[in-house]
Amino acid sequence: MSTTTPTYHALKVDAQKCIGCTHCMTSCPTEAIRIRNGLAVIEQKRCVDCGRCMRECPAKAIYAEQDDLDKIKSFKYRVVLFPSVMIGQFPEKYTEDQIYAALLKIGFTHVYEVEQPIGFLKDSIREYCRKDKTYKPHISTFCPSVVRLIQIRYPSLVDNVIPRKSPQDLGACFALEQMKKLGAKREEIGLFYVTPCIAKMSSVKSPADGEESIVDGIINMNELYNRVRKNISTAEVPDTSDQRENLTRDGILWSLTRGEAKHFGERSMAIDGIHNVIKFLERLENEEVPDLDFLELRACDQSCAGGNLLSGNRFLTAERLEHRAKRYKSSLKFKDHPIQEMAPVLKSKLISEPLKANPAFILDENREKALEKMSKMQRIICFLPGIDCGACGAPNCQALAEDMACQQAKMSDCVFLQQTWQEENKISTSKALNNMEKKWGKDRFKADCNKRGRRNEGF
Amino acid sequence: MELDFSIEGGDFTQAGQASSRVKKVLKQLGVDAKCIKSIVIALYEAEVNVVAHAYKGQIHIQIDKDKIQTLITDEGPGIPDIAMAMTEGFSTASKKVREMGFGAGMGLPNIKKNTDELKIDSVVGQSTTVSMVNYF
Ligand SMILES: Nc1ncnc2c1ncn2[C@@H]1O[C@H](COP(=O)(O)OP(=O)(O)OP(=O)(O)O)[C@@H](O)[C@H]1O
Ligand code: SF4
Ligand SMILES: [Mg+2]
């Protein structure tokens, strides 16, 4: 049932910066983080790249690996492919023309917005939903974080996920085909995808269906935003609107909440925020929901407007996009548009392999051993205080009990148990302190006015 | 391994607690997803029946390496005609319960469909006992 190739995860912990403060650990929706030796450790198998930990980290110690922007220089044609949501985060005073001009100034030769060919994807999803009656409700593949969540935690729902590629895969194919039409050879083209989130970064590097990605580099949207802000001006710039002639209203709104859901099925639902998504998937798995046709599930609040590599307020971003969308035509108006010539090439590329389950919460592959561990966990939990303090390096008492049963943690990791043992003279005070130092690092016990919560840091 | 829960009659907000917990445990044991689904559906329906029709109840679950046995006992009105209660669409649910979206008379048939063994005993005016077994 499990896939063999390990999935790539973009999130990394910077050991120099991490202060082992537990914020990331308690925020992780899949309980993938533990503190070991005073540092946060991400269990790769459980990570869904939602980036909650990165958002919560007060030390900015959690980061995403990324490609160097200078990498673009080695290509003759330097194509930037960004999702429309990027435009939304700029202050209103900058026009689309000015943003495009700044991108060219930075060194790109061609600018594409991911959602230009969205009409093809829309048609393809619609066709699939109409034909398949077995796996309802159909779940969108749009948000890679949600797709991974389903793979590891809701294996019974993998067949509900629509086997279609995501907009950035389609956008990348589209941009390449267009460039080739202009006479560029594949090796001359450097295609750079600008990602709004960690999840898309990981999924572009290792797609969930195991296929290879076609982009040449991935750019962190934050980084590009900074570059553009440095290079943009409010001065008059050339009109670049012809480069956006394929862009539709549906495309611009696609990555916002209800951007997909409104197009499909009689009864569709859109849920944003990973904790909301989890609550709903639990119900869906128990069949405690009515007959729904289509589900749009997104890890971020306000969907991609709240992407973890965007700057700016998510509500303002969404508002600017909605405002922008009004100026563009619906994809229905594109029936006779020249873009339709691309249909034969793009349509086949939209289909993806069926999703495989990859359950990550099994205690042991051997059922008997798993049962043993489970019973052990139940015995252990009776001795833990049940206040989920996190001082053991696990997100809650239940998780610690699980770690203990799997021999990933010791009984003495619980500060309450350890205290009791000292009282009962089962463990010496110096040994107890030693245990704590091992878990949290010696520095935790030193007086230091620059620690987190330091002077001047409060309200 | 054993799990125990108690159910309060009339408290619909709490229905589903046992089935959610059991689901998590079965996932950790690596039980097949489809099998988990059946178990969870059956257990949920049985929980709701206690909430909807009885005063209070107990759930006792025994999980072994090849099966899960569930025993749900309640104090309540009991079921006078079990065969009739098992037919699709039969329900004595009150108007209030119907308004909450329950009472279609599909619970027991659904439990039957989703379990490998099902036994219902009842003493009218006193109690109902539902015993279910699912093999992994
Ligand atoms: N635990 C119980 N105690 C007393 N009566 C019960 C109990 N469980 C079921 N019954 C009786 O059997 C009938 C059928 O139960 P069943 O679960 O099939 O339908 P329902 O609960 O009425 O509606 P639904 O389950 O579709 O919401 C109930 O209406 C009730 O009269
Ligand atoms: S909602 Fe959008 S930005 Fe957030 S993780 Fe999903 S795809 Fe990325
Ligand atoms: Mg019922």
XYZ file of C-alpha atoms and ligand atoms in Angstrom:
635
model
C 0.000 0.000 0.000
C 2.844 2.385 0.705
C 4.886 4.015 -2.023
C 8.583 3.274 -2.196
C 10.130 6.581 -3.220
C 10.262 8.967 -0.273
C 8.276 12.122 -0.870
C 10.210 15.337 -1.019
C 9.391 17.862 1.685
C 10.582 21.435 1.340
C 10.374 22.378 5.015
C 13.637 22.362 6.934
C 14.647 23.332 10.451
C 17.631 25.652 10.849
C 19.528 24.205 13.827
C 21.302 27.521 14.391
C 18.062 29.427 14.798
C 15.712 26.876 16.383
C 15.208 27.500 20.089
C 13.089 24.406 20.701
C 10.175 26.484 21.949
C 7.418 23.940 20.987
C 5.295 26.451 19.032
C 5.690 24.511 15.803
C 5.080 21.219 17.559
C 1.756 22.220 19.049
C 0.526 23.836 15.842
C 1.161 20.866 13.565
C -2.174 19.370 12.422
C -0.675 15.907 11.887
C 1.484 15.812 15.028
C 4.574 15.416 12.866
C 6.944 17.442 15.056
C 8.885 16.494 18.171
C 11.596 18.347 20.091
C 14.767 16.314 20.379
C 17.985 17.620 21.898
C 16.462 21.075 22.077
C 15.608 21.180 18.370
C 12.426 20.700 16.367
C 12.464 17.544 14.262
C 9.918 17.024 11.476
C 8.831 13.438 10.870
C 8.828 13.374 7.059
C 6.259 10.616 6.707
C 3.642 12.638 8.529
C 4.400 16.073 7.088
C 1.813 17.442 4.652
C 3.739 20.654 3.909
C 0.962 22.888 5.170
C 3.514 25.286 6.645
C 1.636 25.939 9.895
C 4.903 25.375 11.785
C 6.729 27.936 9.691
C 4.037 30.493 10.378
C 4.116 29.823 14.124
C 7.893 29.786 14.592
C 8.912 32.915 16.506
C 12.600 32.372 15.684
C 12.093 32.061 11.907
C 13.954 28.782 12.149
C 11.685 26.836 9.816
C 12.323 27.588 6.195
C 11.880 26.173 2.739
C 14.705 25.222 0.471
C 14.515 27.183 -2.748
C 16.236 27.754 -6.028
C 18.502 30.742 -6.425
C 16.920 33.442 -8.582
C 20.272 33.890 -10.325
C 19.749 30.446 -11.809
C 17.573 32.094 -14.451
C 20.600 33.755 -15.995
C 21.816 30.567 -17.640
C 18.843 30.434 -20.022
C 18.242 32.279 -23.257
C 14.505 32.492 -22.661
C 13.626 33.118 -19.045
C 9.988 32.413 -18.384
C 8.302 33.348 -15.146
C 5.098 31.455 -14.386
C 3.209 32.828 -11.429
C -0.256 32.193 -10.024
C -2.627 35.143 -10.341
C -2.822 35.396 -6.591
C 0.586 37.077 -6.664
C -0.921 40.214 -8.153
C -3.353 40.412 -5.253
C -0.728 41.090 -2.623
C 0.554 44.292 -4.215
C -0.773 47.610 -3.002
C -3.457 48.971 -5.336
C -1.253 51.822 -6.488
C 0.777 49.416 -8.629
C -0.942 48.449 -11.861
C -0.689 45.082 -13.567
C 1.425 46.708 -16.283
C 3.857 47.990 -13.695
C 4.151 44.590 -12.032
C 4.778 42.939 -15.397
C 7.357 45.605 -16.255
C 9.202 44.993 -12.995
C 9.344 41.247 -13.739
C 10.941 41.975 -17.094
C 13.363 44.374 -15.439
C 14.440 41.665 -13.005
C 15.573 39.606 -15.974
C 12.673 37.524 -17.194
C 11.950 37.574 -20.910
C 8.422 36.150 -20.835
C 5.664 36.403 -18.281
C 2.842 33.861 -17.833
C 0.130 33.599 -15.265
C -0.572 30.009 -14.254
C -4.303 30.249 -14.742
C -4.282 31.369 -18.392
C -5.459 28.005 -19.762
C -7.807 27.225 -16.841
C -10.757 26.643 -19.201
C -9.238 23.308 -20.276
C -8.900 22.127 -16.706
C -12.409 23.212 -15.904
C -13.792 21.237 -18.855
C -11.722 18.196 -17.995
C -12.814 18.134 -14.359
C -16.402 18.649 -15.373
C -16.224 15.769 -17.808
C -14.713 13.478 -15.186
C -17.323 14.410 -12.605
C -20.102 13.756 -15.055
C -18.805 10.312 -15.990
C -17.745 8.957 -12.624
C -20.589 8.110 -10.307
C -18.723 5.674 -8.060
C -16.510 7.879 -5.941
C -18.626 10.720 -4.729
C -18.105 13.377 -3.554
C -15.292 14.171 -5.934
C -12.432 15.918 -4.210
C -10.268 18.479 -5.987
C -6.526 17.893 -6.360
C -5.861 21.610 -6.260
C -4.229 21.894 -2.840
C -1.245 19.538 -2.501
C -1.367 19.760 1.266
C -4.872 18.349 1.290
C -3.911 15.650 -1.199
C -1.067 14.512 1.060
C -3.315 14.693 4.085
C -5.740 12.318 2.391
C -2.932 9.964 1.403
C -1.550 9.630 4.910
C -4.601 10.027 7.108
C -7.726 9.295 5.065
C -6.654 6.395 2.854
C -10.273 5.355 2.316
C -10.824 8.597 0.407
C -7.976 8.431 -2.138
C -10.330 7.243 -4.860
C -12.511 10.307 -4.384
C -9.661 12.553 -5.451
C -10.127 13.644 -9.055
C -7.301 12.274 -11.227
C -6.464 15.589 -12.838
C -3.312 17.686 -12.712
C -3.110 20.990 -10.949
C -3.246 24.400 -12.620
C 0.501 24.903 -12.363
C 1.198 21.686 -14.307
C -1.202 22.826 -16.987
C 0.185 26.373 -16.916
C 3.712 25.032 -17.323
C 2.745 22.904 -20.360
C 0.924 25.837 -21.842
C 3.845 28.224 -21.402
C 6.272 25.712 -22.917
C 4.063 25.100 -25.931
C 3.649 28.816 -26.484
C 7.400 29.364 -26.254
C 8.045 26.582 -28.751
C 5.554 28.227 -31.082
C 7.671 31.366 -30.885
C 10.588 29.259 -32.103
C 12.394 28.556 -28.837
C 14.040 25.167 -28.307
C 13.303 23.333 -25.054
C 16.892 23.567 -23.805
C 16.894 27.324 -24.345
C 13.866 27.811 -22.136
C 14.184 28.235 -18.412
C 10.724 27.822 -16.893
C 10.429 29.185 -13.368
C 7.376 28.569 -11.263
C 6.595 31.041 -8.510
C 5.009 29.248 -5.596
C 2.532 30.729 -3.103
C 3.214 27.970 -0.593
C 5.470 25.235 0.674
C 2.994 22.601 -0.444
C 3.113 23.553 -4.129
C 6.884 23.749 -3.884
C 7.062 20.173 -2.636
C 4.479 18.900 -5.067
C 6.205 20.461 -8.061
C 9.464 18.811 -6.960
C 7.840 15.453 -6.296
C 4.296 15.226 -7.688
C 1.865 13.017 -5.732
C 1.327 10.784 -8.758
C 5.052 10.065 -9.021
C 5.606 11.734 -12.370
C 8.439 14.118 -13.113
C 7.979 17.862 -12.998
C 8.662 19.948 -16.091
C 9.703 23.222 -14.514
C 13.364 24.208 -14.339
C 13.224 26.036 -11.071
C 10.967 27.107 -8.239
C 10.884 30.599 -6.844
C 9.582 31.489 -3.443
C 6.859 34.103 -3.884
C 8.083 36.113 -0.919
C 11.475 36.437 -2.493
C 10.097 37.498 -5.842
C 7.754 39.951 -4.169
C 10.719 41.651 -2.532
C 12.580 41.816 -5.839
C 9.588 43.256 -7.635
C 9.011 45.843 -4.927
C 12.614 46.932 -5.358
C 12.278 47.248 -9.123
C 8.751 48.560 -9.522
C 7.822 52.163 -10.043
C 4.561 54.022 -10.403
C 5.889 55.720 -13.526
C 4.225 55.164 -16.899
C 5.204 51.778 -18.401
C 4.475 50.080 -21.731
C 1.118 48.362 -22.080
C 1.543 44.602 -21.541
C -2.140 43.708 -21.563
C -1.753 41.629 -24.743
C 0.202 39.114 -22.629
C -2.837 38.593 -20.523
C -5.307 38.068 -23.327
C -5.830 34.394 -22.414
C -6.537 35.138 -18.794
C -10.122 34.654 -17.667
C -12.179 35.730 -14.723
C -12.509 32.088 -13.662
C -8.740 31.755 -13.752
C -8.095 34.737 -11.533
C -10.614 33.524 -8.983
C -9.610 29.839 -9.192
C -7.220 29.865 -6.230
C -9.586 31.766 -3.955
C -12.197 30.068 -1.780
C -15.111 28.790 -3.935
C -13.005 29.483 -7.031
C -13.437 25.867 -8.081
C -16.494 24.775 -6.129
C -18.826 27.181 -7.890
C -18.207 25.496 -11.231
C -18.908 21.877 -10.388
C -21.860 19.779 -9.393
C -25.312 20.507 -8.085
C -24.131 20.420 -4.514
C -20.585 21.528 -3.898
C -18.731 22.722 -0.856
C -15.594 24.788 -0.301
C -13.644 24.502 2.934
C -10.514 26.458 3.749
C -8.150 26.135 6.715
C -6.481 22.795 7.398
C -8.150 22.246 10.756
C -11.565 22.769 9.182
C -10.623 20.389 6.404
C -9.575 17.715 8.907
C -12.821 18.003 10.852
C -14.791 17.631 7.665
C -12.807 14.699 6.305
C -13.396 12.844 9.575
C -17.116 13.222 9.026
C -16.930 12.372 5.373
C -15.068 9.197 6.215
C -17.819 8.219 8.646
C -20.428 9.001 5.984
C -21.945 11.598 8.250
C -22.462 14.073 5.413
C -25.235 14.464 2.852
C -24.810 13.451 -0.793
C -22.371 16.009 -2.138
C -20.992 16.215 -5.659
C -17.813 18.214 -5.339
C -15.445 19.278 -2.583
C -12.910 22.057 -2.803
C -10.565 21.712 0.172
C -7.714 24.124 0.838
C -5.138 24.100 3.605
C -4.866 27.865 4.021
C -7.439 30.236 5.463
C -8.789 32.234 2.503
C -7.177 29.590 0.275
C -4.117 30.746 -1.648
C -4.641 34.390 -0.696
C -3.460 33.126 2.676
C -0.584 31.096 1.213
C 2.409 30.866 3.504
C 4.804 32.444 1.008
C 2.655 35.494 0.398
C 3.117 38.764 2.166
C 0.243 41.063 2.811
C -3.113 40.576 4.411
C -5.058 37.606 3.037
C -8.391 39.435 3.014
C -6.966 42.400 1.143
C -5.304 40.030 -1.316
C -8.577 38.233 -1.964
C -10.396 41.526 -2.351
C -7.932 42.874 -4.884
C -8.242 39.688 -6.924
C -12.018 39.793 -6.876
C -11.847 43.360 -8.000
C -9.355 42.483 -10.705
C -11.448 39.556 -11.933
C -14.336 41.857 -12.778
C -12.310 43.308 -15.643
C -11.775 39.915 -17.272
C -14.182 37.783 -19.295
C -15.577 34.447 -18.153
C -13.966 31.383 -19.747
C -17.297 30.671 -21.453
C -16.525 33.595 -23.759
C -13.397 31.792 -24.967
C -15.161 29.113 -27.013
C -13.893 30.540 -30.327
C -10.686 32.060 -29.010
C -7.361 31.112 -30.704
C -6.315 29.446 -27.420
C -8.600 26.540 -28.406
C -5.952 25.410 -30.907
C -3.998 24.185 -27.904
C -6.772 21.841 -26.815
C -5.451 18.641 -28.460
C -1.999 19.048 -26.903
C -3.109 20.098 -23.449
C -6.081 17.837 -22.849
C -4.113 14.595 -22.653
C -1.595 16.191 -20.322
C -4.274 16.991 -17.778
C -4.903 13.414 -16.753
C -2.957 12.174 -13.760
C -2.393 8.735 -12.280
C -4.881 7.608 -9.615
C -3.738 8.606 -6.157
C -2.142 5.990 -3.903
C -2.723 5.779 -0.182
C 0.289 6.133 2.072
C -0.996 5.671 5.630
C 1.381 7.136 8.200
C -0.286 6.443 11.514
C 0.151 2.688 11.833
C 1.893 1.654 15.052
C 3.366 -1.495 13.563
C 3.020 -3.362 10.276
C 2.520 -6.519 12.337
C -1.022 -6.461 13.716
C -0.163 -8.355 16.884
C 2.727 -6.020 17.671
C 0.548 -3.038 16.909
C -2.032 -4.330 19.384
C 0.658 -4.804 21.993
C 1.853 -1.249 21.496
C -1.685 0.015 21.667
C -2.315 -1.728 24.982
C 0.962 -0.400 26.293
C -0.067 3.092 25.260
C -3.320 2.721 27.147
C -1.471 1.667 30.285
C 1.046 4.495 29.983
C -1.568 7.179 29.470
C -2.917 6.477 32.982
C 0.335 7.763 34.446
C 0.652 10.940 32.390
C -0.811 14.188 33.740
C -3.097 14.890 30.773
C -2.321 18.600 30.567
C -0.495 18.465 27.234
C 2.274 20.787 28.443
C 4.759 19.768 25.770
C 7.717 19.763 28.175
C 8.434 16.188 27.115
C 9.028 17.223 23.513
C 5.785 15.675 22.236
C 2.677 17.713 21.355
C 0.414 16.090 23.947
C 0.278 13.291 26.504
C -1.401 10.933 24.041
C 1.373 11.468 21.495
C 4.015 10.925 24.167
C 2.365 7.676 25.202
C 2.487 6.610 21.580
C 6.164 7.567 21.306
C 6.894 5.646 24.499
C 5.065 2.556 23.291
C 7.091 2.728 20.075
C 10.293 3.217 22.031
C 10.805 6.712 20.691
C 10.590 8.254 24.148
C 11.356 7.306 27.739
C 9.076 7.419 30.773
C 11.422 9.989 32.312
C 10.681 12.369 29.412
C 7.513 13.317 31.267
C 8.504 15.990 33.787
C 5.639 14.994 36.063
C 6.624 11.352 36.182
C 10.224 12.320 36.733
C 9.241 14.585 39.620
C 7.298 11.757 41.248
C 10.252 9.424 40.843
C 12.551 11.913 42.545
C 10.122 12.139 45.410
C 10.128 8.348 45.662
C 13.926 8.310 45.416
C 13.764 6.236 42.273
C 15.957 8.720 40.451
C 18.559 11.178 41.726
C 18.116 14.923 41.307
C 21.275 15.206 39.251
C 20.173 12.410 36.936
C 16.809 14.125 36.528
C 18.443 17.410 35.614
C 20.696 15.572 33.258
C 17.650 14.138 31.505
C 16.163 17.579 31.097
C 19.398 18.977 29.731
C 19.567 16.205 27.212
C 16.059 16.944 26.001
C 16.215 20.711 25.965
C 19.927 21.527 25.746
C 22.048 23.039 28.517
C 21.299 26.617 27.490
C 17.696 26.311 28.612
C 18.865 26.321 32.212
C 21.109 29.365 32.000
C 20.024 32.849 32.954
C 19.811 34.778 29.687
C 17.931 38.031 29.184
C 17.796 37.474 25.428
C 15.774 34.302 25.541
C 12.283 34.237 24.124
C 9.961 36.216 26.356
C 12.889 38.530 27.058
C 12.570 42.019 28.423
C 10.727 44.410 26.085
C 9.237 41.550 24.146
C 5.814 41.484 25.768
C 2.773 43.566 24.944
C -7.416 -4.575 23.814
C -10.502 -3.056 25.396
C -12.273 0.267 25.129
C -15.234 1.498 27.147
C -17.550 4.446 26.667
C -20.754 5.635 28.211
C -23.606 7.294 26.330
C -26.126 9.780 27.658
C -29.638 9.526 26.233
C -30.859 12.641 24.435
C -27.416 14.162 23.997
C -27.008 14.243 20.237
C -23.965 16.499 20.466
C -22.001 13.622 21.989
C -23.047 10.906 19.550
C -20.108 9.850 17.427
C -17.474 10.100 20.136
C -16.946 6.391 20.454
C -16.880 5.810 16.711
C -14.302 8.581 16.204
C -12.051 7.136 18.887
C -12.406 3.618 17.547
C -11.577 4.843 14.077
C -8.310 6.356 15.271
C -7.356 3.152 17.072
C -8.144 0.937 14.074
C -6.086 3.174 11.810
C -3.155 2.837 14.183
C -3.573 -0.922 14.044
C -3.390 -0.793 10.259
C -6.865 -2.221 9.659
C -8.075 -2.010 6.058
C -9.754 1.320 5.282
C -12.985 -0.198 3.933
C -13.311 -2.422 6.958
C -12.822 0.553 9.282
C -15.526 2.403 7.430
C -18.092 -0.347 7.991
C -17.241 -0.596 11.666
C -17.464 3.137 12.182
C -20.800 3.393 10.384
C -22.330 0.528 12.389
C -21.027 1.829 15.689
C -22.221 5.336 14.983
C -25.731 4.141 14.170
C -25.829 2.066 17.344
C -24.622 5.044 19.397
C -27.280 7.273 17.907
C -29.968 4.705 18.642
C -29.114 4.828 22.330
C -29.100 8.619 22.253
C -32.378 8.773 20.343
C -34.359 5.971 21.907
C -32.923 5.077 25.342
C -32.009 6.822 28.612
C -28.381 5.843 28.918
C -25.983 3.197 27.749
C -22.551 1.580 27.826
C -20.256 0.542 25.024
C -17.727 -2.174 25.536
C -15.296 -2.934 22.740
C -12.845 -5.775 22.486
C -10.253 -5.632 19.720
C -8.204 -8.687 18.794
C -5.809 -9.217 15.976
C -8.475 -10.495 13.612
C -11.720 -8.941 14.829
C -13.558 -6.285 16.765
C -16.464 -7.150 19.082
C -18.791 -4.438 20.260
C -21.405 -4.711 22.956
C -23.825 -1.835 23.443
C -26.200 -2.133 26.367
C -28.718 0.485 27.337
C -31.424 1.229 29.834
C -34.492 2.223 27.910
C -37.858 1.193 26.515
C -36.499 -1.864 24.721
C -37.684 -3.090 21.322
C -40.950 -5.084 21.338
C -40.615 -6.516 17.826
C -36.997 -6.781 16.781
C -37.732 -8.229 13.340
C -39.992 -5.289 12.600
C -37.425 -2.818 13.904
C -34.899 -4.285 11.480
C -36.978 -3.466 8.412
C -35.966 -0.472 6.360
C -38.022 2.595 7.093
C -39.468 1.389 10.383
C -39.094 4.010 13.054
C -40.750 5.109 16.249
C -38.620 8.228 16.520
C -40.349 11.229 18.052
C -41.117 14.327 16.040
C -38.328 16.132 17.835
C -35.790 13.476 16.856
C -37.013 13.552 13.252
C -36.577 17.284 13.155
C -32.937 16.733 14.066
C -32.460 14.671 10.947
C -32.691 11.213 12.501
C -35.522 8.707 12.429
C -35.516 7.521 8.828
C -35.616 3.958 10.091
C -32.359 3.126 8.340
C -30.093 2.686 11.374
C -30.577 -0.986 12.160
C -30.639 -2.101 8.504
C -27.433 -0.132 8.040
C -25.848 -1.841 11.037
C -26.854 -5.213 9.602
C -25.251 -4.334 6.270
C -22.005 -3.220 7.862
C -21.366 -6.017 10.359
C -20.370 -9.664 9.979
C -22.367 -10.791 13.009
C -25.226 -8.965 14.667
C -27.351 -9.987 17.622
C -30.006 -7.869 19.285
C -31.641 -8.771 22.592
C -34.211 -6.739 24.376
C -36.347 -6.751 27.494
C -39.289 -4.486 26.826
C -39.479 -1.643 29.303
C -35.953 -2.310 30.515
C -33.064 -2.615 28.125
C -31.625 -3.379 24.723
C -28.352 -5.112 23.975
C -26.727 -4.905 20.573
C -23.781 -7.177 19.942
C -21.763 -6.826 16.758
C -18.668 -8.495 15.367
C -16.535 -7.428 12.422
C -13.632 -9.464 11.089
C -10.667 -7.527 9.684
N -31.529 1.169 21.612
C -32.850 1.163 21.322
N -33.782 1.226 22.309
C -35.103 1.226 22.003
N -35.568 1.180 20.753
C -34.720 1.106 19.736
C -33.287 1.119 19.958
N -32.695 1.027 18.763
C -33.654 0.985 17.837
N -34.878 1.030 18.412
C -36.184 0.964 17.731
O -36.018 0.458 16.421
C -36.470 1.403 15.471
C -35.624 1.331 14.225
O -34.306 1.736 14.515
P -33.419 2.339 13.365
O -32.092 2.705 13.911
O -33.430 1.395 12.220
O -34.213 3.629 12.925
P -34.338 5.028 13.659
O -33.336 5.127 14.754
O -35.744 5.215 14.041
O -33.983 6.053 12.502
P -32.510 6.318 11.893
O -31.589 5.324 12.504
O -32.666 6.124 10.419
O -32.189 7.701 12.259
C -36.428 2.715 16.189
O -37.297 3.657 15.647
C -36.818 2.312 17.605
O -38.184 2.144 17.709
S -4.498 26.668 -0.091
Fe -3.216 27.322 -1.799
S -1.502 28.358 -0.836
Fe -2.476 27.144 0.770
S -1.358 25.183 0.807
Fe -3.154 24.904 -0.529
S -2.388 25.390 -2.582
Fe -0.903 26.205 -1.130
Mg -31.294 4.726 14.413
